[in-house]
Short mmCIF file of C-alpha atoms in Angstrom, two decimals:
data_model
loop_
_atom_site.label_atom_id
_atom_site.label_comp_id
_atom_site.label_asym_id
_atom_site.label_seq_id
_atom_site.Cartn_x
_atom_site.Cartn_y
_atom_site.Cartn_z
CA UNK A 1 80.74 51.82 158.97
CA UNK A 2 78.37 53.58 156.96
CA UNK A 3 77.97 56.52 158.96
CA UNK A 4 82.23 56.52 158.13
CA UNK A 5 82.03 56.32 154.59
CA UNK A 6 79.56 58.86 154.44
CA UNK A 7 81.71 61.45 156.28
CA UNK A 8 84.65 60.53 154.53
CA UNK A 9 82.84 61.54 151.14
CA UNK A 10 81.03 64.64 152.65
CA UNK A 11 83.90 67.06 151.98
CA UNK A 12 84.18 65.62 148.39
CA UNK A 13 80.65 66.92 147.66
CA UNK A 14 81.51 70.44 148.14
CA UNK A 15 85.22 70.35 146.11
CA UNK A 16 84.10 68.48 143.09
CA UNK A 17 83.02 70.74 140.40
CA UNK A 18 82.18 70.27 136.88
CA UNK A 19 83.67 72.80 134.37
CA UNK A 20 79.98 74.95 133.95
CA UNK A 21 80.43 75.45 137.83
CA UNK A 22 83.84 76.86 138.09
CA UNK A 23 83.70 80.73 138.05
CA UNK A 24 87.25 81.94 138.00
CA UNK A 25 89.90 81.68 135.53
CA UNK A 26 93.55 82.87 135.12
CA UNK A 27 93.99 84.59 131.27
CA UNK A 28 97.34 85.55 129.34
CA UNK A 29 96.57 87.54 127.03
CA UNK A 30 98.65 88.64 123.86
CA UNK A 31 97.68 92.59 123.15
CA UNK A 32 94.68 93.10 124.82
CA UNK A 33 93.95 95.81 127.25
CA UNK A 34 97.06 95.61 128.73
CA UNK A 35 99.16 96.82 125.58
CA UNK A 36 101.37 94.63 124.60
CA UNK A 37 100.66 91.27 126.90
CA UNK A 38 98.78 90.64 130.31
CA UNK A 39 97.94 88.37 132.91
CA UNK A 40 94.31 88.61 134.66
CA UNK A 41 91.93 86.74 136.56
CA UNK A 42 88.09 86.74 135.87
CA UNK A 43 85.40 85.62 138.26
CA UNK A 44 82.14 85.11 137.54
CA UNK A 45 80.21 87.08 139.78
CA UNK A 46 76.64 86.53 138.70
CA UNK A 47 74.93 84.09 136.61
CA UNK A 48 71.05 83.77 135.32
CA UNK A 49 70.70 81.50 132.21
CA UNK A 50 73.04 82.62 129.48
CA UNK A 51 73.84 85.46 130.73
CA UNK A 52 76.57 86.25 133.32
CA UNK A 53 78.66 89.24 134.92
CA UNK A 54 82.71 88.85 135.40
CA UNK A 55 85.22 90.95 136.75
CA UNK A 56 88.81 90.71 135.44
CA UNK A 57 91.48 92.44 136.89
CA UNK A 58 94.78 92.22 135.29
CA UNK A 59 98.55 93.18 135.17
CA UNK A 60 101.21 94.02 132.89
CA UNK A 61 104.76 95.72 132.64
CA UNK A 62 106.97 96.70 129.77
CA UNK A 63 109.84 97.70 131.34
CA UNK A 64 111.05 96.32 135.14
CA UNK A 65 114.07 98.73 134.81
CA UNK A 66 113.80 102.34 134.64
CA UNK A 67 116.55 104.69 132.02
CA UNK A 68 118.86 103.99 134.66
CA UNK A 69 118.56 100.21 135.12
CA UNK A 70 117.54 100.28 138.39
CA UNK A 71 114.42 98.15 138.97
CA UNK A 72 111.49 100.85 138.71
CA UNK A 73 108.79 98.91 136.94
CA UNK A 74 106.19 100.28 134.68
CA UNK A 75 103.05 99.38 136.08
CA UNK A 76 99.99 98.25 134.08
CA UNK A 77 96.70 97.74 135.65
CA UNK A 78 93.43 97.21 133.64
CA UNK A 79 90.33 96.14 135.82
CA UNK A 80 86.93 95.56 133.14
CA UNK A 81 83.11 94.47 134.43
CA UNK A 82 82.26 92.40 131.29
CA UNK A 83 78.75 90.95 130.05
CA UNK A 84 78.87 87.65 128.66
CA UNK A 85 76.51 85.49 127.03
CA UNK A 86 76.25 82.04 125.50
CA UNK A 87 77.01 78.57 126.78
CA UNK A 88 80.26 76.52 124.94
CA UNK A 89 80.58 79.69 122.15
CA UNK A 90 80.01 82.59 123.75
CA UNK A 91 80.24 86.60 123.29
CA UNK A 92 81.45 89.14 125.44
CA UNK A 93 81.27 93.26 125.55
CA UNK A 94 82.81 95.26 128.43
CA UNK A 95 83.83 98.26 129.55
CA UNK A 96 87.29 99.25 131.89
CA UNK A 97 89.53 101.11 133.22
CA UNK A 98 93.71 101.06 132.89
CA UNK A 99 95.80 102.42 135.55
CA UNK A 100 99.05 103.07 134.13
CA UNK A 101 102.54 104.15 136.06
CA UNK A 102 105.95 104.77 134.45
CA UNK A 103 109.23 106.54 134.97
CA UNK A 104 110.07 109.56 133.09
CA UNK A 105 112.40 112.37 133.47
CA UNK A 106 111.23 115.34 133.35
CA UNK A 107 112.85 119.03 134.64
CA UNK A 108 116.34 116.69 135.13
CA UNK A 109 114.98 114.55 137.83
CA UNK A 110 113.76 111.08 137.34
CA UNK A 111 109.78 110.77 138.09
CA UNK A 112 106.56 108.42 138.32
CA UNK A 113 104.03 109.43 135.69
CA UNK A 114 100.12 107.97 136.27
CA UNK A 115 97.91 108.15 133.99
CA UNK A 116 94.17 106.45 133.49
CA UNK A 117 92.85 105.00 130.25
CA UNK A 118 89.09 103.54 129.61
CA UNK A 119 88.93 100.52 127.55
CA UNK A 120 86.41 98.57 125.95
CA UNK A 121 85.95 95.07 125.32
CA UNK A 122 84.22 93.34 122.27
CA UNK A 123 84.95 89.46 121.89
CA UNK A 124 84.10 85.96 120.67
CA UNK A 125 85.12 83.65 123.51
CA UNK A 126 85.58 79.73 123.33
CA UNK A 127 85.41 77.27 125.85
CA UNK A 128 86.40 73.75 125.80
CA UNK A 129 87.04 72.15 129.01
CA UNK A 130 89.10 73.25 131.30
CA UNK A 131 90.33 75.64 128.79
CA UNK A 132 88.85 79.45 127.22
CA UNK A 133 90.12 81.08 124.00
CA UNK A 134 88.95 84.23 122.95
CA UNK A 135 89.46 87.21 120.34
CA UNK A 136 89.04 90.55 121.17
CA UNK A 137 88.91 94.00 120.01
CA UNK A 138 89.81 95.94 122.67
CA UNK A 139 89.94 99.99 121.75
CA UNK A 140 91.12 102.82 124.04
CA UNK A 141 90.66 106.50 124.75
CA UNK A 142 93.79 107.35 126.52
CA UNK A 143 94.99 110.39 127.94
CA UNK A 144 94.65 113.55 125.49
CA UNK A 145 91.34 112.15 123.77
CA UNK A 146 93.69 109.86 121.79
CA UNK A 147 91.37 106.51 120.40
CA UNK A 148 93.57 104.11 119.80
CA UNK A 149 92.31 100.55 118.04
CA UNK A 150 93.36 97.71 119.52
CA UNK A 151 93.13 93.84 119.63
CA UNK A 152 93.87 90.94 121.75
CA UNK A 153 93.83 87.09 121.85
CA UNK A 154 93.79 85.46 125.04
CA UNK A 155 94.37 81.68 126.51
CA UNK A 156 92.89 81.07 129.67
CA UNK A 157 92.12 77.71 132.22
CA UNK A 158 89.33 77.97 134.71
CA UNK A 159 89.68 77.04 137.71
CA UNK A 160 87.72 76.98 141.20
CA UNK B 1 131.41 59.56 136.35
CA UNK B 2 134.67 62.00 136.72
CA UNK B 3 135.31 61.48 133.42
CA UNK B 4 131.86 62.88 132.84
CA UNK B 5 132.10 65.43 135.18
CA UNK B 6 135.60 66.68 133.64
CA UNK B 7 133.72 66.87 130.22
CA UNK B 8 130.69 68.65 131.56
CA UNK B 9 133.25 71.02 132.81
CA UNK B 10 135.58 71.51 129.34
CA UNK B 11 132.28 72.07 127.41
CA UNK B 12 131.15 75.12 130.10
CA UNK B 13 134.73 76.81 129.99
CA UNK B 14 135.03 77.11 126.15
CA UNK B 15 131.28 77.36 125.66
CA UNK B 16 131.61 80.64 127.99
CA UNK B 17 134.62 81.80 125.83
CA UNK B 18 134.14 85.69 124.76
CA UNK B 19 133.97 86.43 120.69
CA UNK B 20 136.65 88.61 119.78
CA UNK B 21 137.48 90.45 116.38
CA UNK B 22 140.85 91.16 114.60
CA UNK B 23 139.26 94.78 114.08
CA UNK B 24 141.41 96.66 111.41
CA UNK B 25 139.77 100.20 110.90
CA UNK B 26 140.53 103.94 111.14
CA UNK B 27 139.47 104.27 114.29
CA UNK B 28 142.63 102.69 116.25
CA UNK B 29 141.26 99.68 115.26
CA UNK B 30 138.38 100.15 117.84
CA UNK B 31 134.63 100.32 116.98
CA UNK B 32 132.79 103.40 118.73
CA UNK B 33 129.11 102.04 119.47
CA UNK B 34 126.20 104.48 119.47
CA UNK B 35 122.64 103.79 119.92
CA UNK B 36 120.63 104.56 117.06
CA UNK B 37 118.52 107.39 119.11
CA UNK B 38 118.81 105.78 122.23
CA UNK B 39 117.96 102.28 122.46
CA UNK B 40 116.70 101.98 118.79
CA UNK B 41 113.89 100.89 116.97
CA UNK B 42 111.37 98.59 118.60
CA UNK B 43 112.06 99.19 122.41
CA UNK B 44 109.27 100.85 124.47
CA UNK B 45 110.74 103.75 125.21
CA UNK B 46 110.21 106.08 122.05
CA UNK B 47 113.29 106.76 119.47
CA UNK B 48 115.06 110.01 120.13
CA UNK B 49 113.30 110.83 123.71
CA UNK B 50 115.29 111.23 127.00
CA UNK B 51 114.25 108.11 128.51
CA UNK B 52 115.56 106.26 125.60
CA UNK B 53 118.70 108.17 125.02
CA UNK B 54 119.69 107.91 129.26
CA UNK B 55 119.13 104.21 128.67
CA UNK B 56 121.46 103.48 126.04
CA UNK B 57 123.90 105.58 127.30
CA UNK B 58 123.91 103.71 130.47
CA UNK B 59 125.37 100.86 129.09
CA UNK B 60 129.21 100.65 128.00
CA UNK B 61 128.44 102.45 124.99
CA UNK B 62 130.71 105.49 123.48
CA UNK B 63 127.13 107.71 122.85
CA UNK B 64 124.20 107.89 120.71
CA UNK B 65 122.88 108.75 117.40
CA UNK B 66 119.83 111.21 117.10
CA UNK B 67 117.96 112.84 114.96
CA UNK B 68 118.15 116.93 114.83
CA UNK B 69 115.47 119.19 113.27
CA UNK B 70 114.36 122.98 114.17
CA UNK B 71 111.47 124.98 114.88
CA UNK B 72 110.02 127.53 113.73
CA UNK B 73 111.99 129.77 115.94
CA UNK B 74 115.33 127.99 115.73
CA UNK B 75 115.52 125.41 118.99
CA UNK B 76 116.85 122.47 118.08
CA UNK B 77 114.91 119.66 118.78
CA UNK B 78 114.99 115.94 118.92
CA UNK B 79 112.82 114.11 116.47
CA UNK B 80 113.03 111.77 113.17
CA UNK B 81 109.86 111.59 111.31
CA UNK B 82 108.62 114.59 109.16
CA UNK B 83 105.17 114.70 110.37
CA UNK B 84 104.43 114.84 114.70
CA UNK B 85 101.27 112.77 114.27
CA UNK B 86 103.25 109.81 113.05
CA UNK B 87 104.57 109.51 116.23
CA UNK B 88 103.07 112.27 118.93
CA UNK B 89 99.79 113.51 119.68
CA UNK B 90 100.46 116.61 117.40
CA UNK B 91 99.52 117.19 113.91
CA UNK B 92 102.01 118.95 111.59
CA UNK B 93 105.65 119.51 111.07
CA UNK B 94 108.24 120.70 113.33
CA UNK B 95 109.10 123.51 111.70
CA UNK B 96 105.70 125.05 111.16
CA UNK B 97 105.76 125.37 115.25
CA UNK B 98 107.31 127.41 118.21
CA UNK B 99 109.05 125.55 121.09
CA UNK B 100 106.16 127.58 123.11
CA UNK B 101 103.80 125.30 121.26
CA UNK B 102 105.54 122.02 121.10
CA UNK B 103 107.09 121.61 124.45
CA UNK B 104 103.64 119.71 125.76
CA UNK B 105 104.04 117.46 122.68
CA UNK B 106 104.06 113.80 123.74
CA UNK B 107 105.04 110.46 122.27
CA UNK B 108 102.29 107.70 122.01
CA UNK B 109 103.42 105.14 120.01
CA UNK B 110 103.32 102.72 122.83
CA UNK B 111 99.09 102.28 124.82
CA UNK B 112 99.28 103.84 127.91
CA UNK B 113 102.60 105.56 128.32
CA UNK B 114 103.89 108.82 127.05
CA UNK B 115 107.17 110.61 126.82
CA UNK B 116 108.02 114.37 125.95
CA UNK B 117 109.34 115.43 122.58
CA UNK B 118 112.54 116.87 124.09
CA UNK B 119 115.01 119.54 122.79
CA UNK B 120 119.14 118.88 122.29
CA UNK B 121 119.84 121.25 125.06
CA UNK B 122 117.58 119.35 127.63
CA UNK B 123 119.81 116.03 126.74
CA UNK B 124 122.78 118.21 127.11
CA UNK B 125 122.02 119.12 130.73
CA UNK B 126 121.83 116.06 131.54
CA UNK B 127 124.88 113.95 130.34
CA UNK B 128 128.76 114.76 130.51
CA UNK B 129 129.07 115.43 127.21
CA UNK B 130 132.57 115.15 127.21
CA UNK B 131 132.58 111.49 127.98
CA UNK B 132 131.04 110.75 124.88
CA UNK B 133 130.01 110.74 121.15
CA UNK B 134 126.68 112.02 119.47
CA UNK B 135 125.75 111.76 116.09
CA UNK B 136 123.35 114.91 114.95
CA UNK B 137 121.54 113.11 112.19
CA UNK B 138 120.31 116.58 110.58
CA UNK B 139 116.70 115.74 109.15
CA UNK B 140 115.48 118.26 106.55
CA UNK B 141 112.23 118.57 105.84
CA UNK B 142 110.29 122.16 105.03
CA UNK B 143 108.40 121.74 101.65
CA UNK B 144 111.28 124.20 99.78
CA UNK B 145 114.43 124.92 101.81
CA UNK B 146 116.50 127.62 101.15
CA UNK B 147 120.35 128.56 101.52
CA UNK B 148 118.61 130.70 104.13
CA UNK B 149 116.93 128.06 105.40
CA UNK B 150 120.48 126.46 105.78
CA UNK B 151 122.28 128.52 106.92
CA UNK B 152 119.84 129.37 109.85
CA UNK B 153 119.60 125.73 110.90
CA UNK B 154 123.90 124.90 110.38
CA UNK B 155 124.15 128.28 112.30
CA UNK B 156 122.30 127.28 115.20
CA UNK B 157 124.01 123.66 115.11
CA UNK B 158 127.34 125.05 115.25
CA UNK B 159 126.43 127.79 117.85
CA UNK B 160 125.20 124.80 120.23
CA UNK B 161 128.41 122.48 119.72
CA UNK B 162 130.46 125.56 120.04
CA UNK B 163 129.05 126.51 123.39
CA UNK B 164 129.82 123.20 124.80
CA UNK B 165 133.67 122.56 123.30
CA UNK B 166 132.32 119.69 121.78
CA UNK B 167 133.82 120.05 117.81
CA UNK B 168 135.58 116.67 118.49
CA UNK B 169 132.89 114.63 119.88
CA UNK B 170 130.02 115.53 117.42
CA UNK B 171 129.25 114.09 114.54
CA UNK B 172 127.44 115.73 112.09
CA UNK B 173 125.55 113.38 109.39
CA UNK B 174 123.31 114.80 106.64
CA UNK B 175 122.01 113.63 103.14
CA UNK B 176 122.71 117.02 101.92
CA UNK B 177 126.35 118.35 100.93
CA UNK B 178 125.35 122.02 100.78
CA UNK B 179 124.36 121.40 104.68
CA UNK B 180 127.44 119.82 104.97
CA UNK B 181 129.62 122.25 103.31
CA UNK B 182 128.34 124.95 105.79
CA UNK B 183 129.23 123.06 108.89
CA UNK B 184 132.70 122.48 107.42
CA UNK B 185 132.70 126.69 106.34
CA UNK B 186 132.60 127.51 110.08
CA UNK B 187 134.92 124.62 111.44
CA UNK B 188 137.18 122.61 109.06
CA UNK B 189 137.73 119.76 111.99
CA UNK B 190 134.28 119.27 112.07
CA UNK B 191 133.34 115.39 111.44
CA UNK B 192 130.75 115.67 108.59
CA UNK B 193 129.59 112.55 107.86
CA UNK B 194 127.62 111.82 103.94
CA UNK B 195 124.67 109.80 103.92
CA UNK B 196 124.06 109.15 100.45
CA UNK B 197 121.69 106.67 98.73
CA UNK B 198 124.20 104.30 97.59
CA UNK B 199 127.93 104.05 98.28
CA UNK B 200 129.35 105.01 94.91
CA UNK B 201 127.28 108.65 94.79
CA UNK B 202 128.73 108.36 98.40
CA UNK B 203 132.59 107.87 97.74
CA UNK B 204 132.23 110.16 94.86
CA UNK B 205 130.88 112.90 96.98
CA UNK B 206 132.90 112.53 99.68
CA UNK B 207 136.06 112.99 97.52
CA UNK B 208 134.67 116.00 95.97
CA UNK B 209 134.36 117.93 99.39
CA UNK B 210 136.26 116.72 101.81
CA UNK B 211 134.22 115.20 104.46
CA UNK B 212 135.09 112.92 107.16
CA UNK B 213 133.25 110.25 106.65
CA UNK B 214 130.51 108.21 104.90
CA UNK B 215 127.70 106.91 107.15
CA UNK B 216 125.30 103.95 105.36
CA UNK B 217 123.16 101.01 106.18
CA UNK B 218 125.15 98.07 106.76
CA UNK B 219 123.58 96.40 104.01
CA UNK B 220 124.58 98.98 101.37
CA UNK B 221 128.04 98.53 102.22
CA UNK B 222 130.26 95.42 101.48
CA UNK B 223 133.83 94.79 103.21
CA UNK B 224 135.64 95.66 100.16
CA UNK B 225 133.84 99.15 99.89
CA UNK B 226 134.80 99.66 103.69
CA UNK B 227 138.43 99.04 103.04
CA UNK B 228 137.77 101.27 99.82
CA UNK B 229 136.91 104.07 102.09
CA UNK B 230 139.08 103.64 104.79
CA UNK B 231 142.09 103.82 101.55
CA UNK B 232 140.72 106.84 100.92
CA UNK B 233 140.99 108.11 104.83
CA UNK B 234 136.91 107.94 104.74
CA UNK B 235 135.82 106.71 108.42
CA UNK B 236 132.71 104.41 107.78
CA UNK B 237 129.96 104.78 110.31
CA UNK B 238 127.34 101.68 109.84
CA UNK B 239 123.14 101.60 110.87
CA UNK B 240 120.49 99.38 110.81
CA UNK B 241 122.07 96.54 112.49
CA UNK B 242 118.85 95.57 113.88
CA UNK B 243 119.82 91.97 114.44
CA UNK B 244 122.29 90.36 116.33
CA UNK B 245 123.78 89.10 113.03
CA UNK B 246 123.79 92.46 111.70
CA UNK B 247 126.09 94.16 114.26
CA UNK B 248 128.50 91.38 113.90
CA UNK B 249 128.73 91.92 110.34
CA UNK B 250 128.98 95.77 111.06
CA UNK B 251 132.11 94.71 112.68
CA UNK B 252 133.41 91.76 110.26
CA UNK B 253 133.36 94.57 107.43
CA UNK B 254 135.52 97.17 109.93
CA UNK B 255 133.49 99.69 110.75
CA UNK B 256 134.63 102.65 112.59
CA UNK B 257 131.15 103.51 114.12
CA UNK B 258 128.41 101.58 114.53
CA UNK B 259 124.91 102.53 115.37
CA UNK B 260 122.84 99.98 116.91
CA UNK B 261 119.26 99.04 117.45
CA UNK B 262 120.86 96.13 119.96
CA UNK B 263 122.52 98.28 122.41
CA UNK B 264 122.97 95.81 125.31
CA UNK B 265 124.08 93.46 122.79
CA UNK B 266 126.67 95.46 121.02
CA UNK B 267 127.61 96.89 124.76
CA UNK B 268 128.76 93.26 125.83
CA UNK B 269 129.97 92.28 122.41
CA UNK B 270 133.03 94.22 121.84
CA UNK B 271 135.04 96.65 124.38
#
């Protein structure tokens, strides 16, 4: 009987997890390094006191139409390696890359433009629970040398 | 319960039930919608590019607005604000440049896309022209501009609509009645429209040379002024309907264009 209950709790000692343990999250984010709005999941890839590394990779579209409403989306991919450190209040500062691919016309024929940006990422992140809030100023040198100043604010719920 | 259903039922057919509009104008009684350069102000795709102006006229629309300046070596190109870093990755004016040294110029109003600063004829090889209406909003900018000046740039307008057969389908808006004037010198059935800073100078103006029309923000304009016009034979074309409220009012006062900011809206809204 014992031997039963034991085993029947075994698997439960593995899946429970407090909210310091779990190491990925899912993040909207409004602005941010995806322009306008962007959806991205972290993990936490390494930890050692209050430090810790993530990866977030991310996506976002502005248009899922192209010029001739035909369903052509513009593409938005931003994938940042970002150093964090603190415990409940935390700060962040990061670094990235932004795929980008959109429909233009160009020489009468409609075509897919890429382009890559690099971002970075400076922010004051919150957690409480199962929940993360953060601010961020997010800046990026896009094609043509352009720097561009930009922010975010993002809502995010951990989870495994 | 098919009592209920019966209701459920009444509510969906009449809650479906189109708008329509006892439209009494100049124009037949019919509105022509244009997009106010392309799809309008706040969309992604940047005002007055290709993308933008495809889009728009994609939809059941009659055309599109844009804005016209010239370079340096007369192409006419499609752009609204005086400076190119307001809006591209250039610094300076249009008409301080070649074509040779803007045609790389790109949009990047919006992070991580670009578009090309595009010239009328590029637009033109692209659409039946026939099929619809533009508006050349004629933007005037150099620092002094000169009957020279003027002449040059109305020259090289009327050369281009000329060379397509389109003297009916163009309409030709300016804030400046000398420019104006010209246009009409080389084609009397031109449709010049006035876009003056308040509708009396407007009327007033109008009158005074002879042009087609009046073309205003549709908050500068009230119904009375509209049938004011059209007693006059002045075809009213209305802008910044930016809201859906806004176009409807364009239409409540009668206009006989409207260019809209809400282009899918306006599309579906009237036929």
């Amino acid at each position: 009987m014992k031997i039963l209950v034991f085993l029947l709790c075994f698997p439960f000692c593995f899946i429970a997890q407090t909210e310091q343990t779990k190491k990925n999250s899912i993040q909207l984010d409004l602005g941010g390094v995806g322009g306008y709005a962007g959806l991205h999941l972290e993990n936490k890839f390494f930890q050692k006191s209050n430090f810790s590394l993530n990866a977030r990779f991310g996506f976002s579209t502005y248009k899922l139409q192209d010029y001739e409403r035909k369903f052509n989306p513009t593409l938005i991919l931003p994938a940042s390696f970002i150093l964090v450190y603190g415990k409940k209040f935390q700060f962040e500062l990061g670094t990235g890359i932004t795929f980008s691919s959109f429909v233009v016309n160009e020489l009468n024929e409609k075509q897919r433009k890429n382009a890559f940006s690099l971002h970075q990422i400076l922010s004051i992140r919150l957690e409480k629970e199962h929940w993360l809030y953060k601010l961020s100023f997010t800046p990026m040198m896009e094609k043509n040398k352009r720097f561009r100043p930009w922010f975010g604010f993002t809502v995010g719920k951990k989870l495994f | 319960m098919i009592k209920y259903i019966l209701l459920c039922f009444i509510l969906i057919l009449f809650s479906c039930k189109k708008e329509s509009f006892n439209i009494q104008n100049l124009n037949g009684n019919k509105i022509d919608k244009l997009g106010h350069a392309g799809l309008g102000i706040g969309d992604t795709y940047p005002m007055n590019s290709l993308e933008s102006i495809l889009h728009c006229l994609s939809y059941d629309m009659d055309g599109s607005e844009f804005d016209v300046q010239m370079t340096k070596d007369s192409v006419l190109v499609l752009y609204h604000d005086e400076f190119l870093e307001s809006k591209t990755n250039f610094k300076g004016k249009i008409n301080q440049f070649t074509w040779e040294e803007l045609k790389n110029v790109t949009y990047t109003i919006t992070p991580h896309l670009s578009y090309n600063l595009v010239r009328l004829q590029d637009l033109f090889d692209q659409v039946d022209a026939k099929k619809h209406t533009f508006a050349f909003d004629i933007k005037l900018y150099p620092e002094l501009y000169s009957n020279a000046y003027l002449k040059t740039f109305s020259n090289q307008v009327y050369q281009f609509i000329s060379s397509q057969n389109l003297e009916d389908k163009i309409m030709i808006e300016s804030q400046d009645t000398s420019f104006l004037n010209l246009m009409e010198q080389k084609n009397a059935n031109l449709k010049t429209f006035f876009y003056p800073p308040n509708f009396d100078e407007g009327l007033s103006a109008i009158l005074k040379h002879g042009f087609y029309g009046i073309t205003i923000s549709v908050d500068d304009i009230s119904k009375e002024q509209v049938e004011l016009a059209h007693s006059n034979q002045i075809f009213v074309c209305l802008w910044n309907t930016h809201s859906k409220k806004l176009n409807k009012e364009a239409i409540l006062k009668n206009a006989d264009i409207i260019e809209t900011d809400k282009v899918e809206y306006l599309s579906k809204l009237i036929p």
